[in-house]
Amino acid sequence: MKGFLSRVKGFAQTYRKELRLFWRYAIPAKLHVWRYHSQKVILFRLDLIGDCTMFTSTAKAIREFYQNREMTLICLSISKPVFERLGIFDKIITIDFRPHVIDFEKLEYLISELRKEKYDLLLQPQISKYPLADILGAAVKCNKRIAIETKPGNSSASWVRMVNFLYQKRIPYPRGIVSEFDYYGAFVRGLGYTGYQTTCPCLTYYEQHFIECDYYVLYPGGSLSQKFWPAHRFAQIANYIYEKTGLLAVILGVADEQWVSDQLKENLTPQAAMATVDLTGRTSMSDVIDLIGNAKLVVSNDTSGVHIACATRTPSVVNVGGWHFKRFLPYHIENVKPGDCLPSVAYTQMPCYYCDWQWSIVGERNEECLRRLKCGEPSECIEKVTYEQMRELVDQIIEDEELC
């Protein structure tokens, strides 16, 4: 009980600090009546690596639309390597804390630095933004703030209603079950780029210096353990790919996912184990982009690895659950070009799909899955994706890419 009360108290304290900071800058921002003499544009993208990778082609379209203006990007430090590979921004400002766990001392310093510059336009294309984005949006000195409408979730509905007045233009988002790419398209067209069509993510990659032979990538971890396809099934796939192709397997992930990489390796056959290199926690983000870009195939959970694969035109197979089905995966791209490699998706439709990670909804539809979520176990919709489903997709890529 004490732990619960402590968390509630912590949330309340954070919310009060967010409110104070927002209103400190929002009121002067709305009372400001004269124009700053600036043609500069600042673009916000305060999200994790996977979402930022999905956004890359849209970022290039926005840069093209404002091609004669100086453009600054503000993003999380972990996502900076993704945007650096695009080479389109005049300046990139980074935040080295997560948007849902604000370091207020660092935030105050960041705001003081941001307020040294003046901009004409502030662009906020993130549909599921945190309060941090609105606090920074209020603090930036600019003539006009443009945002896509916010879907409550990362920000409460009351917060969204409160901050809407800050933005001189709010671009409507498409309703219903739509793709994240559809939100991007709506934003760009709302800026005035009327002929814009969404395209696949895009990332430049370079020669990798880890592996000297042909290989494929396994991505058994991810941002949430509830998304993890069972490690022994990843091992089944790895054993199968080795038997069929003889390719070396390279395991990627961050350091705190070492436990799931170890579980995978424990279930490999001796032959497949000898042909496996575990680089979990041993690579930078730039290394990951290069390793995936040079791979023959990626087999992944629903995490950044599969989006990087698409952005580097590397064939990929991914297991997907139903929480945000069709929003992030499978992809919906308006203008698919020759050579694009959309992820091949394995899933098992269930009545509880589209729960949106809301525990109240999950509890109403699937009590067993609610128990799993609370324990950090894989969601039932992930557990139900079979080895045979994934193998069939892998077989298709092996055939198409002539890997055996």
Tab-separated table of N, CA and C in Angstrom, residues 83-156:
chain	number	residue	atom	x	y	z
A	83	PHE	N	18.180	10.370	-37.355
A	83	PHE	CA	18.009	11.606	-38.112
A	83	PHE	C	19.325	12.109	-38.695
A	84	GLU	N	20.440	11.805	-38.043
A	84	GLU	CA	21.735	12.180	-38.610
A	84	GLU	C	21.960	11.496	-39.950
A	85	ARG	N	21.507	10.246	-40.072
A	85	ARG	CA	21.677	9.522	-41.330
A	85	ARG	C	20.931	10.180	-42.491
A	86	LEU	N	19.900	10.965	-42.187
A	86	LEU	CA	19.154	11.632	-43.248
A	86	LEU	C	19.952	12.795	-43.836
A	87	GLY	N	20.744	13.457	-42.994
A	87	GLY	CA	21.571	14.564	-43.463
A	87	GLY	C	20.781	15.744	-43.998
A	88	ILE	N	19.619	16.029	-43.436
A	88	ILE	CA	18.746	17.069	-43.995
A	88	ILE	C	18.536	18.252	-43.054
A	89	PHE	N	18.955	18.139	-41.797
A	89	PHE	CA	18.688	19.204	-40.835
A	89	PHE	C	19.920	20.084	-40.641
A	90	ASP	N	19.671	21.365	-40.502
A	90	ASP	CA	20.763	22.299	-40.254
A	90	ASP	C	21.294	22.161	-38.832
A	91	LYS	N	20.412	21.767	-37.916
A	91	LYS	CA	20.808	21.622	-36.516
A	91	LYS	C	19.911	20.582	-35.858
A	92	ILE	N	20.492	19.743	-35.003
A	92	ILE	CA	19.717	18.770	-34.233
A	92	ILE	C	19.980	19.023	-32.749
A	93	ILE	N	18.904	19.289	-32.015
A	93	ILE	CA	18.975	19.490	-30.565
A	93	ILE	C	18.420	18.239	-29.894
A	94	THR	N	19.125	17.721	-28.903
A	94	THR	CA	18.711	16.449	-28.297
A	94	THR	C	18.293	16.611	-26.841
A	95	ILE	N	17.459	15.671	-26.416
A	95	ILE	CA	16.992	15.564	-25.030
A	95	ILE	C	17.467	14.218	-24.508
A	96	ASP	N	18.226	14.202	-23.420
A	96	ASP	CA	18.804	12.936	-22.964
A	96	ASP	C	18.044	12.305	-21.799
A	97	PHE	N	16.732	12.581	-21.728
A	97	PHE	CA	15.857	11.847	-20.812
A	97	PHE	C	14.595	11.468	-21.564
A	98	ARG	N	13.878	10.476	-21.049
A	98	ARG	CA	12.662	10.013	-21.723
A	98	ARG	C	11.517	10.998	-21.485
A	99	PRO	N	10.621	11.154	-22.454
A	99	PRO	CA	9.560	12.163	-22.320
A	99	PRO	C	8.581	11.885	-21.193
A	100	HIS	N	8.492	10.614	-20.764
A	100	HIS	CA	7.558	10.287	-19.679
A	100	HIS	C	8.249	10.276	-18.314
A	101	VAL	N	9.569	10.490	-18.292
A	101	VAL	CA	10.313	10.563	-17.024
A	101	VAL	C	11.188	11.816	-17.102
A	102	ILE	N	10.592	12.959	-16.862
A	102	ILE	CA	11.267	14.233	-17.095
A	102	ILE	C	12.305	14.514	-16.008
A	103	ASP	N	13.507	14.892	-16.422
A	103	ASP	CA	14.522	15.444	-15.523
A	103	ASP	C	14.329	16.954	-15.572
A	104	PHE	N	13.681	17.514	-14.554
A	104	PHE	CA	13.268	18.918	-14.622
A	104	PHE	C	14.446	19.880	-14.584
A	105	GLU	N	15.531	19.492	-13.946
A	105	GLU	CA	16.719	20.354	-13.948
A	105	GLU	C	17.288	20.458	-15.368
A	106	LYS	N	17.391	19.329	-16.046
A	106	LYS	CA	17.870	19.336	-17.428
A	106	LYS	C	16.888	20.045	-18.350
A	107	LEU	N	15.602	19.884	-18.078
A	107	LEU	CA	14.591	20.532	-18.908
A	107	LEU	C	14.695	22.051	-18.799
A	108	GLU	N	14.902	22.565	-17.594
A	108	GLU	CA	15.034	24.011	-17.406
A	108	GLU	C	16.227	24.550	-18.198
A	109	TYR	N	17.332	23.797	-18.173
A	109	TYR	CA	18.513	24.229	-18.917
A	109	TYR	C	18.235	24.198	-20.422
A	110	LEU	N	17.591	23.141	-20.880
A	110	LEU	CA	17.259	23.026	-22.301
A	110	LEU	C	16.381	24.186	-22.746
A	111	ILE	N	15.388	24.537	-21.951
A	111	ILE	CA	14.498	25.647	-22.285
A	111	ILE	C	15.275	26.953	-22.373
A	112	SER	N	16.191	27.162	-21.441
A	112	SER	CA	16.982	28.399	-21.459
A	112	SER	C	17.801	28.500	-22.740
A	113	GLU	N	18.304	27.350	-23.237
A	113	GLU	CA	19.068	27.341	-24.485
A	113	GLU	C	18.156	27.551	-25.690
A	114	LEU	N	16.987	26.904	-25.681
A	114	LEU	CA	16.051	27.051	-26.795
A	114	LEU	C	15.585	28.499	-26.955
A	115	ARG	N	15.429	29.194	-25.842
A	115	ARG	CA	14.877	30.544	-25.883
A	115	ARG	C	15.893	31.590	-26.343
A	116	LYS	N	17.113	31.154	-26.621
A	116	LYS	CA	18.105	32.059	-27.191
A	116	LYS	C	17.879	32.260	-28.698
A	117	GLU	N	17.076	31.405	-29.298
A	117	GLU	CA	16.812	31.446	-30.737
A	117	GLU	C	15.354	31.810	-30.996
A	118	LYS	N	15.099	32.360	-32.178
A	118	LYS	CA	13.731	32.699	-32.575
A	118	LYS	C	13.399	31.997	-33.886
A	119	TYR	N	12.156	31.535	-34.005
A	119	TYR	CA	11.716	30.774	-35.171
A	119	TYR	C	10.448	31.394	-35.751
A	120	ASP	N	10.219	31.104	-37.012
A	120	ASP	CA	8.951	31.493	-37.625
A	120	ASP	C	7.898	30.433	-37.336
A	121	LEU	N	8.234	29.156	-37.634
A	121	LEU	CA	7.267	28.068	-37.490
A	121	LEU	C	7.768	26.999	-36.528
A	122	LEU	N	6.861	26.481	-35.715
A	122	LEU	CA	7.096	25.291	-34.907
A	122	LEU	C	6.162	24.202	-35.418
A	123	LEU	N	6.716	23.058	-35.768
A	123	LEU	CA	5.929	21.950	-36.318
A	123	LEU	C	5.912	20.792	-35.341
A	124	GLN	N	4.716	20.336	-34.999
A	124	GLN	CA	4.541	19.251	-34.030
A	124	GLN	C	3.700	18.143	-34.689
A	125	PRO	N	4.357	17.149	-35.339
A	125	PRO	CA	3.613	16.121	-36.089
A	125	PRO	C	3.260	14.879	-35.283
A	126	GLN	N	3.546	14.876	-33.993
A	126	GLN	CA	3.384	13.660	-33.194
A	126	GLN	C	1.974	13.566	-32.639
A	127	ILE	N	1.251	12.545	-33.050
A	127	ILE	CA	-0.156	12.433	-32.680
A	127	ILE	C	-0.342	11.954	-31.243
A	128	SER	N	0.635	11.247	-30.708
A	128	SER	CA	0.542	10.720	-29.332
A	128	SER	C	1.636	11.346	-28.474
A	129	LYS	N	1.652	12.656	-28.437
A	129	LYS	CA	2.737	13.337	-27.729
A	129	LYS	C	2.513	13.359	-26.220
A	130	TYR	N	3.625	13.496	-25.512
A	130	TYR	CA	3.615	13.651	-24.062
A	130	TYR	C	3.518	15.136	-23.700
A	131	PRO	N	3.169	15.464	-22.442
A	131	PRO	CA	3.151	16.866	-22.017
A	131	PRO	C	4.465	17.597	-22.272
A	132	LEU	N	5.588	16.878	-22.248
A	132	LEU	CA	6.882	17.502	-22.508
A	132	LEU	C	6.872	18.278	-23.825
A	133	ALA	N	6.238	17.726	-24.860
A	133	ALA	CA	6.208	18.389	-26.161
A	133	ALA	C	5.472	19.718	-26.081
A	134	ASP	N	4.411	19.779	-25.308
A	134	ASP	CA	3.650	21.025	-25.182
A	134	ASP	C	4.404	22.043	-24.331
A	135	ILE	N	5.099	21.574	-23.313
A	135	ILE	CA	5.908	22.488	-22.492
A	135	ILE	C	6.983	23.142	-23.354
A	136	LEU	N	7.691	22.341	-24.127
A	136	LEU	CA	8.721	22.891	-25.009
A	136	LEU	C	8.098	23.736	-26.114
A	137	GLY	N	6.930	23.311	-26.606
A	137	GLY	CA	6.238	24.085	-27.633
A	137	GLY	C	5.869	25.469	-27.151
A	138	ALA	N	5.492	25.577	-25.880
A	138	ALA	CA	5.163	26.883	-25.304
A	138	ALA	C	6.414	27.721	-25.088
A	139	ALA	N	7.515	27.075	-24.744
A	139	ALA	CA	8.743	27.786	-24.404
A	139	ALA	C	9.462	28.347	-25.628
A	140	VAL	N	9.362	27.655	-26.768
A	140	VAL	CA	10.061	28.106	-27.979
A	140	VAL	C	9.476	29.435	-28.457
A	141	LYS	N	10.349	30.362	-28.785
A	141	LYS	CA	9.919	31.650	-29.323
A	141	LYS	C	9.667	31.508	-30.821
A	142	CYS	N	8.409	31.624	-31.231
A	142	CYS	CA	8.082	31.443	-32.644
A	142	CYS	C	6.825	32.231	-32.987
A	143	ASN	N	6.619	32.407	-34.297
A	143	ASN	CA	5.445	33.149	-34.752
A	143	ASN	C	4.196	32.294	-34.843
A	144	LYS	N	4.362	31.031	-35.196
A	144	LYS	CA	3.191	30.182	-35.406
A	144	LYS	C	3.512	28.752	-35.013
A	145	ARG	N	2.593	28.134	-34.298
A	145	ARG	CA	2.731	26.743	-33.882
A	145	ARG	C	1.691	25.905	-34.620
A	146	ILE	N	2.178	24.862	-35.310
A	146	ILE	CA	1.293	23.984	-36.080
A	146	ILE	C	1.446	22.566	-35.543
A	147	ALA	N	0.343	21.924	-35.225
A	147	ALA	CA	0.382	20.559	-34.683
A	147	ALA	C	-0.725	19.732	-35.307
A	148	ILE	N	-0.509	18.440	-35.367
A	148	ILE	CA	-1.616	17.550	-35.664
A	148	ILE	C	-2.408	17.372	-34.378
A	149	GLU	N	-3.695	17.156	-34.485
A	149	GLU	CA	-4.511	16.911	-33.296
A	149	GLU	C	-3.890	15.786	-32.463
A	150	THR	N	-4.026	15.887	-31.149
A	150	THR	CA	-3.437	14.899	-30.246
A	150	THR	C	-4.457	13.844	-29.854
A	151	LYS	N	-4.041	12.571	-29.955
A	151	LYS	CA	-4.870	11.482	-29.432
A	151	LYS	C	-4.512	11.294	-27.963
A	152	PRO	N	-5.485	11.390	-27.053
A	152	PRO	CA	-5.180	11.151	-25.637
A	152	PRO	C	-4.590	9.762	-25.432
A	153	GLY	N	-3.732	9.661	-24.483
A	153	GLY	CA	-3.039	8.403	-24.177
A	153	GLY	C	-1.775	8.728	-23.430
A	154	ASN	N	-0.744	9.160	-24.152
A	154	ASN	CA	0.471	9.625	-23.506
A	154	ASN	C	0.229	10.936	-22.770
A	155	SER	N	-0.714	11.725	-23.252
A	155	SER	CA	-1.234	12.884	-22.524
A	155	SER	C	-2.698	12.607	-22.201
A	156	SER	N	-3.139	13.003	-21.024
A	156	SER	CA	-4.534	12.784	-20.648
A	156	SER	C	-5.449	13.658	-21.505
